Backbone as CSV, one residue per row, in Angstrom:
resi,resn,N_x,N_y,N_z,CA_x,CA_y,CA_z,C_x,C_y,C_z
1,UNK,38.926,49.713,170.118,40.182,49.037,170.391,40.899,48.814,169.092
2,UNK,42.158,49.397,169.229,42.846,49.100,167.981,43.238,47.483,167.754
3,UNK,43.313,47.432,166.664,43.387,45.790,166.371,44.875,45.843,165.937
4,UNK,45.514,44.565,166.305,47.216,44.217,166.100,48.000,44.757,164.657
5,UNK,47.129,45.006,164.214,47.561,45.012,162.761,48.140,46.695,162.607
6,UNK,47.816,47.314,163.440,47.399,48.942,163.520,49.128,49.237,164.192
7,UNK,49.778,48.723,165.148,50.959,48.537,165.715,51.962,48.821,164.945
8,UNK,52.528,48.025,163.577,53.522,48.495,162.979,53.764,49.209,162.210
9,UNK,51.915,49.804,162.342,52.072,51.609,161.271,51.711,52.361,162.146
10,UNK,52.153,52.224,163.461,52.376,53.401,164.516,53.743,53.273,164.767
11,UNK,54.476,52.117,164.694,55.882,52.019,164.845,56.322,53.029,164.134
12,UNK,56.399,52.704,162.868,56.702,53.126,161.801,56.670,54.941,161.420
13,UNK,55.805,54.982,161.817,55.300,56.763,162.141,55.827,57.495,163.613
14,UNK,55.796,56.727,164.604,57.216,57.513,165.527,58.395,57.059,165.417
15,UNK,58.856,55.859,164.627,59.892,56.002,164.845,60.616,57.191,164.380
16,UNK,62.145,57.271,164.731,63.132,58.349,164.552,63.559,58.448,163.387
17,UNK,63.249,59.229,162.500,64.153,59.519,161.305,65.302,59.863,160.911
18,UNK,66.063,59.577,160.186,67.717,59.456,160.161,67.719,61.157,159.840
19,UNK,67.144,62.008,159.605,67.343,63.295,159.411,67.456,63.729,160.806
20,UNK,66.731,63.389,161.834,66.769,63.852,162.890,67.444,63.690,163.879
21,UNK,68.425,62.834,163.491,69.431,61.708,164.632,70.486,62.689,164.465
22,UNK,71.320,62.470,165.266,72.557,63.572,165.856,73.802,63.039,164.957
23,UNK,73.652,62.091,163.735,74.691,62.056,163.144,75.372,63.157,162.157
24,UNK,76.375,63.331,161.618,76.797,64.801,160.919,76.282,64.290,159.481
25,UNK,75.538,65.191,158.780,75.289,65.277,156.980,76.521,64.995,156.258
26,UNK,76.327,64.543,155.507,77.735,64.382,154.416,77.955,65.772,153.842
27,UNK,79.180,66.151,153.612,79.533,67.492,152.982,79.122,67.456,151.865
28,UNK,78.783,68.186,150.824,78.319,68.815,149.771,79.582,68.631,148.392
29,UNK,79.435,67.964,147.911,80.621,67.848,147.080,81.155,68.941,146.447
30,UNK,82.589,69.998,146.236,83.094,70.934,145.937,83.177,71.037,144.439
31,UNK,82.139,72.370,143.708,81.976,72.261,142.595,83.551,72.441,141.389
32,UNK,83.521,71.647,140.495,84.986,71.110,140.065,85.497,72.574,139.109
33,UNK,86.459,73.335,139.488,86.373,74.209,138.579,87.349,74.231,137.380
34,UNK,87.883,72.578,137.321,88.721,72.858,136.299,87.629,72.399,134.614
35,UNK,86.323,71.399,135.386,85.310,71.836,134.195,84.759,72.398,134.123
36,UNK,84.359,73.728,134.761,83.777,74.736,134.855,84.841,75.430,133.447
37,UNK,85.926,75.579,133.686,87.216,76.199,132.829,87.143,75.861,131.804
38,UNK,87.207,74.346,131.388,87.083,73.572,130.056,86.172,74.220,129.388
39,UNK,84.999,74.226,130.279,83.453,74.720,129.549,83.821,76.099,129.105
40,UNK,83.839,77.323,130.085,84.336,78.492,129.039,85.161,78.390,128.079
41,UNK,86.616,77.520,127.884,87.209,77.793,126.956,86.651,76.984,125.370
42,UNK,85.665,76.015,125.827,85.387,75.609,125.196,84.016,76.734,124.310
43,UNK,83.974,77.606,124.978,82.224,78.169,124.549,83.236,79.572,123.440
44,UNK,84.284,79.964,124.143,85.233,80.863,123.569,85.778,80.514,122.013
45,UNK,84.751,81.372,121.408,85.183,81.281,119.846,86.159,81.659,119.089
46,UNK,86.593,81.392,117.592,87.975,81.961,117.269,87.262,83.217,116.521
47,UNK,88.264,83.893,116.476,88.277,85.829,116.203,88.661,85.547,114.866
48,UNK,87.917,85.799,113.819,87.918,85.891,112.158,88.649,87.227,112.243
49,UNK,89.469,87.556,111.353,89.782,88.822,110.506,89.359,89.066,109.189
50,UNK,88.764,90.032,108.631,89.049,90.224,107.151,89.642,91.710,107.073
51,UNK,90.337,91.448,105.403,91.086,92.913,105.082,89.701,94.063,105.312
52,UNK,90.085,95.522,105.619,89.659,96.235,105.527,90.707,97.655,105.213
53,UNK,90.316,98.724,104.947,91.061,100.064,104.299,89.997,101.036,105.335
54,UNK,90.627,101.445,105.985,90.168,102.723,106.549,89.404,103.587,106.019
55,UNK,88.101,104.577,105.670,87.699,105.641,104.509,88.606,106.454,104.907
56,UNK,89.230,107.291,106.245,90.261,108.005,106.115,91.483,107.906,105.299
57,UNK,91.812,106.869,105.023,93.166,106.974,104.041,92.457,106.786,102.562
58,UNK,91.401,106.614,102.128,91.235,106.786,100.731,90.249,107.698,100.663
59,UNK,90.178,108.697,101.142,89.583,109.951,101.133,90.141,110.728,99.923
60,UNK,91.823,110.523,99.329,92.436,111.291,98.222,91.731,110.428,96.782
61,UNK,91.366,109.571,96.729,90.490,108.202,96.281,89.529,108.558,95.522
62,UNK,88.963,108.699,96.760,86.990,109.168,96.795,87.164,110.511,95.960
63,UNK,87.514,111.672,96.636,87.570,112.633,96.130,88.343,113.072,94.396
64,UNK,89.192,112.336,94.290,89.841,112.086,92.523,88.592,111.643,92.103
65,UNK,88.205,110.543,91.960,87.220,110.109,91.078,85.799,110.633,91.218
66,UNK,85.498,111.290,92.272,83.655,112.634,91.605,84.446,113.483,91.342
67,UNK,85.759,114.026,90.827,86.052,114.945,90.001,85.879,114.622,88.597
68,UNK,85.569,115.595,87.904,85.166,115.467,86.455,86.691,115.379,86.071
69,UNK,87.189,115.784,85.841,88.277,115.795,85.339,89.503,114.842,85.210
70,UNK,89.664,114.440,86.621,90.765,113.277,87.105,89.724,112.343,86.552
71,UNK,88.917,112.011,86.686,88.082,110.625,86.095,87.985,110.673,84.696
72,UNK,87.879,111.730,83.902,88.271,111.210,82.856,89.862,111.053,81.950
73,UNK,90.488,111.796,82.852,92.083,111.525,82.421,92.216,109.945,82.693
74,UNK,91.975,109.313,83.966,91.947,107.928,84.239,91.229,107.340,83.182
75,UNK,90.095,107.759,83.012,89.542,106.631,82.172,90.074,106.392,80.673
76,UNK,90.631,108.058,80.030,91.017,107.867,78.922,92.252,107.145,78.624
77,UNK,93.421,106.990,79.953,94.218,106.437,80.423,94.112,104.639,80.396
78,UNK,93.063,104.364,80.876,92.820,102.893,81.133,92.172,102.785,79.585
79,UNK,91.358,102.930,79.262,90.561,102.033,78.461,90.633,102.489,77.040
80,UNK,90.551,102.012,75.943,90.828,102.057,74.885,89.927,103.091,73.962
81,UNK,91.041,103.779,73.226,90.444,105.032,72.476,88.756,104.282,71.612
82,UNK,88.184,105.422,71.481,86.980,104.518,70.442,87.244,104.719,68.964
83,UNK,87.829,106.184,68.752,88.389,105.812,67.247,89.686,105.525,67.200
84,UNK,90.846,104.701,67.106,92.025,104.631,67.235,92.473,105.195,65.843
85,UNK,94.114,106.153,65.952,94.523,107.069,64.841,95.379,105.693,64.049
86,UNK,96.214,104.515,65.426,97.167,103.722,64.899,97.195,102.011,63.778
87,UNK,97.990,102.399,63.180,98.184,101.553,62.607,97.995,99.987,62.602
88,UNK,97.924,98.796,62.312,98.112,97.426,63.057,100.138,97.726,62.793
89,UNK,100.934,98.747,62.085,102.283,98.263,62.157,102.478,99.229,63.240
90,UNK,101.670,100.296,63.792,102.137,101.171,64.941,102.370,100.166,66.230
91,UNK,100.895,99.150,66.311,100.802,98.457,66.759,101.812,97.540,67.085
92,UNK,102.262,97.234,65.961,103.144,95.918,66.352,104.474,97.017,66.760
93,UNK,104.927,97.806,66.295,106.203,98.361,66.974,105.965,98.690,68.228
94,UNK,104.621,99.093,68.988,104.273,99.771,70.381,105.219,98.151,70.965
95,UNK,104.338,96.955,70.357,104.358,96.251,71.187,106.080,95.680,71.377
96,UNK,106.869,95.533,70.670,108.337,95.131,70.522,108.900,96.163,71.422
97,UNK,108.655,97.258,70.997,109.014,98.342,71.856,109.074,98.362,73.518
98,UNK,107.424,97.730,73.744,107.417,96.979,75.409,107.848,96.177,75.835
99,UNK,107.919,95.119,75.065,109.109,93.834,75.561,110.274,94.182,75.554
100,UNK,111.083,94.743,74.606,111.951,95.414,75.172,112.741,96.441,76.189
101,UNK,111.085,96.977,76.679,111.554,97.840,77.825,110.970,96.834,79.085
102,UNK,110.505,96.200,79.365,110.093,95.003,80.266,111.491,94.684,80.498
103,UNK,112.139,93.848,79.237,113.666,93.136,79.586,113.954,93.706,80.065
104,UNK,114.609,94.925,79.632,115.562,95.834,80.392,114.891,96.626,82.034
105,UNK,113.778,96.514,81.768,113.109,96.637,83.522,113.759,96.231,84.375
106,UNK,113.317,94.835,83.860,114.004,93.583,84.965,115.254,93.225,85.383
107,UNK,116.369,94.119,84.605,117.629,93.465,84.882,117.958,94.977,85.661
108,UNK,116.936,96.010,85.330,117.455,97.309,85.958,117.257,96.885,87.378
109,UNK,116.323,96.119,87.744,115.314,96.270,88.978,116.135,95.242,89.656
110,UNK,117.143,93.902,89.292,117.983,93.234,89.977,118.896,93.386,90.461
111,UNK,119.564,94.621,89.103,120.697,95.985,89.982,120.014,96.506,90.654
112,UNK,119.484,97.099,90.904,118.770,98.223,91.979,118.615,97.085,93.094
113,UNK,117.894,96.155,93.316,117.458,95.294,94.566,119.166,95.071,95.136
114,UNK,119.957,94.632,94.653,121.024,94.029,94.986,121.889,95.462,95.578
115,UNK,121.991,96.578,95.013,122.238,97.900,95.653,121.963,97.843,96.787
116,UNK,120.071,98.051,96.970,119.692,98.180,97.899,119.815,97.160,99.279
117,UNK,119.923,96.186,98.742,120.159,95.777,99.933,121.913,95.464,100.723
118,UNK,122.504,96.029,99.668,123.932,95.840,100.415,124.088,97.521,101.003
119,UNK,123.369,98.621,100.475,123.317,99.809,101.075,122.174,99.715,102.708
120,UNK,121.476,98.750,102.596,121.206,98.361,103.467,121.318,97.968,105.276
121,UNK,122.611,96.894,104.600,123.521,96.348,105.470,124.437,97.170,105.420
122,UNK,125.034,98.409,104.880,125.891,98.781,105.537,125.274,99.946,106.462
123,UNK,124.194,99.883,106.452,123.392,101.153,107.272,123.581,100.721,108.734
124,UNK,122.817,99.555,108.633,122.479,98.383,109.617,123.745,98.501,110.806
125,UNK,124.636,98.352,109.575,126.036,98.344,110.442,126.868,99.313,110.660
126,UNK,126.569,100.604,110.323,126.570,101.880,110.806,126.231,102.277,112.308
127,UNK,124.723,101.951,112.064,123.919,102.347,113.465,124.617,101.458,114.375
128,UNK,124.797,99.883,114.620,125.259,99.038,115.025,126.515,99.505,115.960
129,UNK,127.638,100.113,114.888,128.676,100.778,115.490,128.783,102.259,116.341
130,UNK,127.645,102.684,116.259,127.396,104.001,116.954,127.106,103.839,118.379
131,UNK,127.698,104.865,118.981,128.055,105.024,120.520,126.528,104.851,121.507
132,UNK,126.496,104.590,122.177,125.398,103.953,123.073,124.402,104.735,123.065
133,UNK,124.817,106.336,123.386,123.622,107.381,123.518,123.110,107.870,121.789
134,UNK,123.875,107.619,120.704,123.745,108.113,119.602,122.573,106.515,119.057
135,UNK,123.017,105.578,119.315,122.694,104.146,118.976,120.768,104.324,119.681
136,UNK,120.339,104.388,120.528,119.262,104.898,121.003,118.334,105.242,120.368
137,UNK,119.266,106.755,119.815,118.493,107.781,119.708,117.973,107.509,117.889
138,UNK,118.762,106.845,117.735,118.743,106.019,115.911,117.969,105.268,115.507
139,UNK,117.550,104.194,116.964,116.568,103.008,116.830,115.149,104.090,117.377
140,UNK,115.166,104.782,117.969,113.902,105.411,118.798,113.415,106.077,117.345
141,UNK,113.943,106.957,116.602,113.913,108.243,115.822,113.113,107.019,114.507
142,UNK,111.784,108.063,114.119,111.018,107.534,112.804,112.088,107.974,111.344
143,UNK,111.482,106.914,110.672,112.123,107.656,109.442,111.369,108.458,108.590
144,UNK,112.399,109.247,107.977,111.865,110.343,107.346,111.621,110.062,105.950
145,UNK,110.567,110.974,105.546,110.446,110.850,103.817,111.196,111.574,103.148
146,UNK,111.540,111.057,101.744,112.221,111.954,101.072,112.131,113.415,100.901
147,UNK,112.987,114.096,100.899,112.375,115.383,100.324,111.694,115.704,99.056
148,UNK,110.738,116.519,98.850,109.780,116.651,97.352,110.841,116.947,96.397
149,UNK,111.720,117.712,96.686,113.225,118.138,95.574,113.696,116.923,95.028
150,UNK,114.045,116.235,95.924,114.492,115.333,95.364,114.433,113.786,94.888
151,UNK,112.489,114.043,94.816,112.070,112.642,94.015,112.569,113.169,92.494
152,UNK,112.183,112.104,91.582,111.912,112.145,90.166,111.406,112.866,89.871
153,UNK,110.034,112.971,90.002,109.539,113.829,89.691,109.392,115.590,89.675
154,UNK,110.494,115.701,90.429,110.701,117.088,90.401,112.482,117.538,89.965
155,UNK,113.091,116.107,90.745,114.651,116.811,89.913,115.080,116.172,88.305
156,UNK,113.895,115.875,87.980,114.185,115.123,86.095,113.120,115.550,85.216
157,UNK,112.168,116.544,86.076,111.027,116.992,85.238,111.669,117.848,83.938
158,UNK,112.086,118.888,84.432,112.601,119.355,83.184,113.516,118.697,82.124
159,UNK,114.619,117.921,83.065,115.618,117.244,82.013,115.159,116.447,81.265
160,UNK,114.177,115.463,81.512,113.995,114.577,80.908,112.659,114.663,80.418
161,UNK,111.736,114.579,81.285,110.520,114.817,80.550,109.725,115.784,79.810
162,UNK,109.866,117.196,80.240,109.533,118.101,79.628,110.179,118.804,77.921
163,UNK,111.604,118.063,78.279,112.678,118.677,77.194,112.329,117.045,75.775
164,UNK,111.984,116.100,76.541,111.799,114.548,75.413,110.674,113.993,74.809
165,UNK,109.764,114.513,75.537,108.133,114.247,75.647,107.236,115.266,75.380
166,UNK,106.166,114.949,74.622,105.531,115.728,74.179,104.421,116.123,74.938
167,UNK,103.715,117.144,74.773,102.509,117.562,75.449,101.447,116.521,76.288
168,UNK,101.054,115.629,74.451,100.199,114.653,75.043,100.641,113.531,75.669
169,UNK,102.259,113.497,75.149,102.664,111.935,76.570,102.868,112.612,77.872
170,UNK,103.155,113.644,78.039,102.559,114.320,79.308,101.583,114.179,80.497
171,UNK,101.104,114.682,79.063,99.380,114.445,79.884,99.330,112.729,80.336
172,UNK,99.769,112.158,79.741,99.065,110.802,79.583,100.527,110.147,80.826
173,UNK,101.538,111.030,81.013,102.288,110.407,82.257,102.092,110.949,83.736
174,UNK,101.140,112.423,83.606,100.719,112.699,84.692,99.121,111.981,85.239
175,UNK,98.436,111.326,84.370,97.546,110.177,84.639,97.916,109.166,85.111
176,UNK,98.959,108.564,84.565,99.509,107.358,85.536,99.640,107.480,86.711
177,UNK,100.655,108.542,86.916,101.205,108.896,88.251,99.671,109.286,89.126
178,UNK,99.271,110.099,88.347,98.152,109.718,89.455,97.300,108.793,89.720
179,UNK,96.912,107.682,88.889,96.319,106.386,88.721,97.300,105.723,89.613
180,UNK,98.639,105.710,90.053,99.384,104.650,90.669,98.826,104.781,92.315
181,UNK,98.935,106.117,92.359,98.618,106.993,93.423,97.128,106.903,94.181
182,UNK,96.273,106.529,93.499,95.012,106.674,93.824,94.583,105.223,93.874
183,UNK,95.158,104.258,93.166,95.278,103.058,93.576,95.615,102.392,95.008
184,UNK,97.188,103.108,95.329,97.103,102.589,96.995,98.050,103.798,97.547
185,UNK,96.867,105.028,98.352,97.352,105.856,98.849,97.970,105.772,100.117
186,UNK,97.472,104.473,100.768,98.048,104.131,101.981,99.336,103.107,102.476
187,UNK,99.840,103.471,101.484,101.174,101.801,101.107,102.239,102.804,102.887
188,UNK,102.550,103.815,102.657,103.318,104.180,104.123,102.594,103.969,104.975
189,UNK,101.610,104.115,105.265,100.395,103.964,106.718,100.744,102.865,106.896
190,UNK,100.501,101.700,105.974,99.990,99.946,106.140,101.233,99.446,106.606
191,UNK,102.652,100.262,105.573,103.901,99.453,106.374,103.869,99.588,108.121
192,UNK,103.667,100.728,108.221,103.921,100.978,109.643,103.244,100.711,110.569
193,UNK,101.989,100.900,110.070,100.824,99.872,111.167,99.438,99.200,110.313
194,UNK,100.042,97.271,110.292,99.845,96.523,109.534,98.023,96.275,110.186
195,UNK,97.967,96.630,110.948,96.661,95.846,112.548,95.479,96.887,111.941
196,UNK,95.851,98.097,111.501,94.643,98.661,110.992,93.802,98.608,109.235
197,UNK,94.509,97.311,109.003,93.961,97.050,107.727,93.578,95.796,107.811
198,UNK,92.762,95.201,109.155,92.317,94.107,109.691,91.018,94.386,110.400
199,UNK,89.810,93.607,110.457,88.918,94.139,110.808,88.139,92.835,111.073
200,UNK,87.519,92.746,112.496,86.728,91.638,112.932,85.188,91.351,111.829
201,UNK,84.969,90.070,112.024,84.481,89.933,110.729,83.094,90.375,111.220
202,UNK,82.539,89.900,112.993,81.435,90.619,112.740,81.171,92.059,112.869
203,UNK,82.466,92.804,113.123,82.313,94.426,112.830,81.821,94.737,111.700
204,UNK,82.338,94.135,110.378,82.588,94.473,108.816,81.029,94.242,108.850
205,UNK,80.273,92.782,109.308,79.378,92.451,108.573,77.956,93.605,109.410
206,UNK,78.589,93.822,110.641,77.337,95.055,111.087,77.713,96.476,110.321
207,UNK,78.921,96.513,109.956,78.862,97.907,108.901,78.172,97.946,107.491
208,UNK,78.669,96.553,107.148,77.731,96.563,106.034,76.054,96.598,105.922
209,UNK,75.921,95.986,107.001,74.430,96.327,107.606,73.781,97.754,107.726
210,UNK,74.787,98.263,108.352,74.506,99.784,108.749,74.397,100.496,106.863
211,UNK,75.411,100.216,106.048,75.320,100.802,104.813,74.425,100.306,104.017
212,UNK,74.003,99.154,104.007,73.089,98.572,103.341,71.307,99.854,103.658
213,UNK,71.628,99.632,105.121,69.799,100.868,105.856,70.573,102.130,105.241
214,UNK,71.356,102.460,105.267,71.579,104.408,104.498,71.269,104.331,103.037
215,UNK,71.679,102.967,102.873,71.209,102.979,101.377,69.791,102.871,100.477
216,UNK,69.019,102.091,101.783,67.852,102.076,101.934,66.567,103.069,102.496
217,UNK,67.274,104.143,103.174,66.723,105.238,103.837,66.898,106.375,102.741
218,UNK,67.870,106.652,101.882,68.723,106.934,100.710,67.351,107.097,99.293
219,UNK,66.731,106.107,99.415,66.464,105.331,97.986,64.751,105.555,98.760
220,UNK,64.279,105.607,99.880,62.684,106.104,100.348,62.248,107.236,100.002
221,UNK,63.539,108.328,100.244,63.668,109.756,100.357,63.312,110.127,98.960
């Protein structure tokens, strides 16, 4: 015989459980997606750039300097003779001589800027005034490079330099020109498209990675 005590833990064990009663579940609360949003934009990092140079555009670069030759016109160009022929008074006239052509640089180069830019504006306002189908075809159309005739270097070669200058300032002005040149072969590329001399930083730093193992695979061999 069960004893009284046994009663309200049989209650307790049939009674009805609220899971089982015919009332409706509470809905499920709707997951919030404007912090869902926060959270990605928040996980979304900023995009580093650093400069980079294409090897395609300094390929004229690479190739000048493992030439024997262009490398040492440059170098004899840049860096100072080891026996020098000149004077300390050659010296001091080289140098008066440069400040004086500096001055006169600079006042050439303020005429010239001030030219240029009022030849500029009247270009500007050329195209501006041109007929609708001509106006188009003006803004669409690339510009062109000079012709080779008619840089400096080819319509003053004889007049001026060949007929005033001697052999060895020659030599020593066709080093520059190519030292200016081999310095930044890509100055037209970069004006025109500025985005490819930009480079994500962790691209750069897995290339350098990659050159670092050739250099290392390089150096086993």
């Amino acid at each position: 015989m069960l004893s009284s005590y046994t009663i309200p833990i049989l209650a307790a064990i049939t009674r009805v459980s609220p899971a089982s009663c015919s009332l409706p579940m509470r809905k499920p609360a709707k997951p919030n997606k404007d912090k869902d949003r926060k959270k990605a934009q928040q996980t979304v990092g900023i995009t580093r750039y650093v400069p980079y140079i294409p090897p395609s555009l300094v390929s004229d670069t690479v190739g000048a300097l493992k030439d024997r030759e262009s490398l040492a016109a440059v170098l004899d160009l840049v860096c100072s003779p080891v026996a020098p022929a000149e004077s300390s008074e050659d010296r001091a006239l080289f140098q008066r001589v440069a400040e004086a052509y500096r001055t006169y640089q600079e006042a050439q180069n303020e005429r010239y800027l001030e030219r240029e830019l009022q030849i500029r504006g009247n270009v500007l306002e050329a195209i501006h005034n041109l007929p609708e189908h001509l106006y188009d075809e003006a803004v669409r159309s690339e510009s062109e490079h000079m012709p080779e005739t008619l840089t400096f270097q080819h319509a003053f070669r004889v007049q001026l330099v060949e007929s005033e200058l001697s052999d060895f300032e020659i030599e020593k002005l066709d080093a520059y020109r190519l030292l200016m040149y081999l310095r930044f072969p890509y100055l037209d590329v970069k004006a025109k498209q500025p985005g490819l001399f930009w480079l994500e930083e962790k691209k750069a730093i897995s290339r350098q990675k990659q050159a670092s193992l050739l250099a290392r695979k390089k150096k086993v061999r």
